[in-house]
Coordinates of C-alpha atoms in Angstrom, one line a residue:
X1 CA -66.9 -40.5 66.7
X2 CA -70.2 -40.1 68.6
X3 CA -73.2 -41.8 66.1
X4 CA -76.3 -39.6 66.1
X5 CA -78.5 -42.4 66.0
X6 CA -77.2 -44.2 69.4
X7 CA -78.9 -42.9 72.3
X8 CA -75.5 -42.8 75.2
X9 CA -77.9 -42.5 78.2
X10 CA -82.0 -44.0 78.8
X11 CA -84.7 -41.5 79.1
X12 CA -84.9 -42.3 82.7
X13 CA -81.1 -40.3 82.8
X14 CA -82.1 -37.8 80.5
X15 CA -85.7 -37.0 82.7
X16 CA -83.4 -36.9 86.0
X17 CA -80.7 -34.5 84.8
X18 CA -82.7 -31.4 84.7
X19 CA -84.8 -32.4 87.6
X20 CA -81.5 -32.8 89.4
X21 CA -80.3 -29.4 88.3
X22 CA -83.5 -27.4 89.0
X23 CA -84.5 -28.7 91.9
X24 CA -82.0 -26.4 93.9
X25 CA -83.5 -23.3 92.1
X26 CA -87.2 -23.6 92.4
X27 CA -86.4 -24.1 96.3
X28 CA -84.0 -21.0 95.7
X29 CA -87.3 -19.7 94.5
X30 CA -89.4 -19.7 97.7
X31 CA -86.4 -18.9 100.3
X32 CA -83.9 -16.5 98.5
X33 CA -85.3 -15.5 95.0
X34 CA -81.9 -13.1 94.2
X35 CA -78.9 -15.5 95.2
X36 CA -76.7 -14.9 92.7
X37 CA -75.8 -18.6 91.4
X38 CA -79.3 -19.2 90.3
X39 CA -78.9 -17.9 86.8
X40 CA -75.9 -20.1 86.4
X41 CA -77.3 -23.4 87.4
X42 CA -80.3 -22.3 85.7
X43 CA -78.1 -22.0 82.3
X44 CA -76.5 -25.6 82.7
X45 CA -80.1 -26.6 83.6
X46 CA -81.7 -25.4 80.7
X47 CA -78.7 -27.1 78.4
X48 CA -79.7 -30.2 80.2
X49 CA -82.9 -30.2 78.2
X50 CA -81.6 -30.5 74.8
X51 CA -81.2 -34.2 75.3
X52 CA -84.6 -34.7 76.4
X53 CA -86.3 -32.6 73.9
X54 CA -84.4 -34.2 71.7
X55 CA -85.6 -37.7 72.8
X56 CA -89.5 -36.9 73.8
X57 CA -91.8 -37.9 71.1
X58 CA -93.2 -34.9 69.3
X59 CA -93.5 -33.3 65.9
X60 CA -90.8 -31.1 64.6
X61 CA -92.7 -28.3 65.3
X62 CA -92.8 -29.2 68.7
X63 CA -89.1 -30.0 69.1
X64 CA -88.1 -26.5 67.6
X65 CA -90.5 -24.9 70.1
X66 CA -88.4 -26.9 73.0
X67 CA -84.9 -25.8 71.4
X68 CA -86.3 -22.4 71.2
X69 CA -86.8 -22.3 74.7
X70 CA -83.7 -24.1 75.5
X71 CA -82.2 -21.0 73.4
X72 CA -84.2 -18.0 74.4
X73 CA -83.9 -19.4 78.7
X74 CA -80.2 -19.5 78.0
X75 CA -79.6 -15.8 76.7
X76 CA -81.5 -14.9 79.5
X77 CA -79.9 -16.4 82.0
X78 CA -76.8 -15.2 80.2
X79 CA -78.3 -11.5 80.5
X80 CA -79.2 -11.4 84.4
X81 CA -75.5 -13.3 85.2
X82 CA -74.2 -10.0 82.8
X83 CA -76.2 -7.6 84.8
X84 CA -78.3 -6.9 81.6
X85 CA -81.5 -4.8 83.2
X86 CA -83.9 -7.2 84.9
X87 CA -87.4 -6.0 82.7
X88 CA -85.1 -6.9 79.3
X89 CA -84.1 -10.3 80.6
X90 CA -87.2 -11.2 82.1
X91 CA -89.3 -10.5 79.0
X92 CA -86.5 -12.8 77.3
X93 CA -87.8 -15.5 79.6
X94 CA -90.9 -15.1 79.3
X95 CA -91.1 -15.3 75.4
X96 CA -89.3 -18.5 76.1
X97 CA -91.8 -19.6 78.3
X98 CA -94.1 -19.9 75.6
X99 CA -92.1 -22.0 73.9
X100 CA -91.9 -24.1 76.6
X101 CA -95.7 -24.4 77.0
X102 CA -95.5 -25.4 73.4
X103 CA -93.1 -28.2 74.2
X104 CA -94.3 -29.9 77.3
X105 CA -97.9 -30.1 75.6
X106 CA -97.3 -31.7 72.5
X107 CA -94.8 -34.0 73.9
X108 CA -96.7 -34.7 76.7
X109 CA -99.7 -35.0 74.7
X110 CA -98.3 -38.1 72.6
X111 CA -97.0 -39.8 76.1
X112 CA -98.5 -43.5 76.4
X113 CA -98.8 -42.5 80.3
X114 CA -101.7 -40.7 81.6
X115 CA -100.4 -39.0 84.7
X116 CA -97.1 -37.5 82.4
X117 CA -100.2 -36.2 79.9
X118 CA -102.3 -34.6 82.5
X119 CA -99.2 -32.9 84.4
X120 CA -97.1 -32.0 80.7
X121 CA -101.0 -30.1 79.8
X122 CA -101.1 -28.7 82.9
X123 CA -97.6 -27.4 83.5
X124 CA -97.4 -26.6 79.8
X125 CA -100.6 -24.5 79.9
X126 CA -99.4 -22.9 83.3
X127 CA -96.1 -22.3 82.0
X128 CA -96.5 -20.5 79.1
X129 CA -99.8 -19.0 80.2
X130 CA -98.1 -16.7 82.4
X131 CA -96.5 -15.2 79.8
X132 CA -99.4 -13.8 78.9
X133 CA -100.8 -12.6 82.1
X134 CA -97.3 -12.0 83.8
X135 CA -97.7 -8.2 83.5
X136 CA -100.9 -8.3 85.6
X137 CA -99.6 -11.2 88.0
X138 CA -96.4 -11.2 91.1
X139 CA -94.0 -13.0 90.1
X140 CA -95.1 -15.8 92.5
X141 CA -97.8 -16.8 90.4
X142 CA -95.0 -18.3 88.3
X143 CA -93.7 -20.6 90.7
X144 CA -96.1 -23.4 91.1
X145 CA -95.0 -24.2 87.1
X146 CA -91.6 -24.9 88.4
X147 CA -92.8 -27.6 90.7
X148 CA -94.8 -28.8 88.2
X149 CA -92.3 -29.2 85.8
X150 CA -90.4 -31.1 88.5
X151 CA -93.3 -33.5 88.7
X152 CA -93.1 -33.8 84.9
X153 CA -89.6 -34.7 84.8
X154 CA -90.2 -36.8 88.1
X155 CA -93.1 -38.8 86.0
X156 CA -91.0 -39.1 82.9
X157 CA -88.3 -40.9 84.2
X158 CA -90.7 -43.2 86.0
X159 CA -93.3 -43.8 83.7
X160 CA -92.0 -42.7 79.9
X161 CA -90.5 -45.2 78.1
X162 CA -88.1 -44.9 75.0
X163 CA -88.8 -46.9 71.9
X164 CA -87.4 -49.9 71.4
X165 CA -84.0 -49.8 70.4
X166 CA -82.9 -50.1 66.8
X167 CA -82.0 -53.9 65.4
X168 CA -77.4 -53.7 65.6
X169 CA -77.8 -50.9 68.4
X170 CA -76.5 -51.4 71.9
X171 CA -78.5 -51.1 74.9
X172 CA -78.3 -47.3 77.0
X173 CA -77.6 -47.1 80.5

């Protein structure tokens, strides 16, 4: 049986995952924004980032805020693969999006590295911002957040180190 407490892979793993998974997306994003298996490797993407919410430093609050955006990007990726009209799906996202801002802040905000603070605010702040505005702003205006987040993830696995590891706990990859 898997224990809970053990952590099976380091934070560098976790960080890489999703960056591994959205990077063909977010270039998807800038040459062919309708190709048709961006919503699934957007899905497996954003299942990638329950193990790194669930390993970032941040209050509960926080976490659930990252789960729910793990959740609500999910259904909606879930609705555009099910050909679930686009202006239903999209506001799914969006409202996700926020949750996402919520997310990389806080958890970025308790980082012990500097660079992974500045770029988790800003891409945070961008991310979910655009909910806000998205009615007023192209779709475009969205896309610089998904670079950013590469960066983010980029920076976490270099710089963001896990806690020490528990006293009678073995060592993660």
């Amino acid at each position: 049986m898997l224990d809970p407490r053990r952590h099976y892979a380091s934070l560098r793993v976790v960080a890489l995952l999703p960056l591994l998974l959205f990077l063909p997306a977010v270039i998807a994003f800038f040459t062919d924004p309708d190709v048709a298996w961006g919503e699934y490797l957007g899905v497996f993407f954003h299942l990638s980032i329950l193990f790194l919410v669930s390993r970032l430093d941040a209050a509960p609050w926080a976490k659930a805020a990252g789960y729910g955006w793990v959740a609500l990007d999910v259904l909606a990726g879930i609705l555009m693969i099910n050909a679930i009209e686009y202006d239903t799906a999209w506001a799914v996202r969006l409202g996700g999006h926020v949750l996402a801002g919520v997310w990389i802040v806080a958890s970025s905000l308790v980082s012990h590295s500097w660079p992974v603070r500045v770029v988790g605010v800003i891409t945070g702040v961008w991310l979910g911002g655009y909910s806000f505005a998205g009615t007023a702003l192209a779709e475009e205006f969205l896309r610089p957040a998904g670079i950013m987040i590469l960066v983010w993830f980029a920076l976490l696995a270099i710089f963001h180190r896990d806690s020490p590891v528990p006293a009678g706990q073995p060592a993660t990859l």
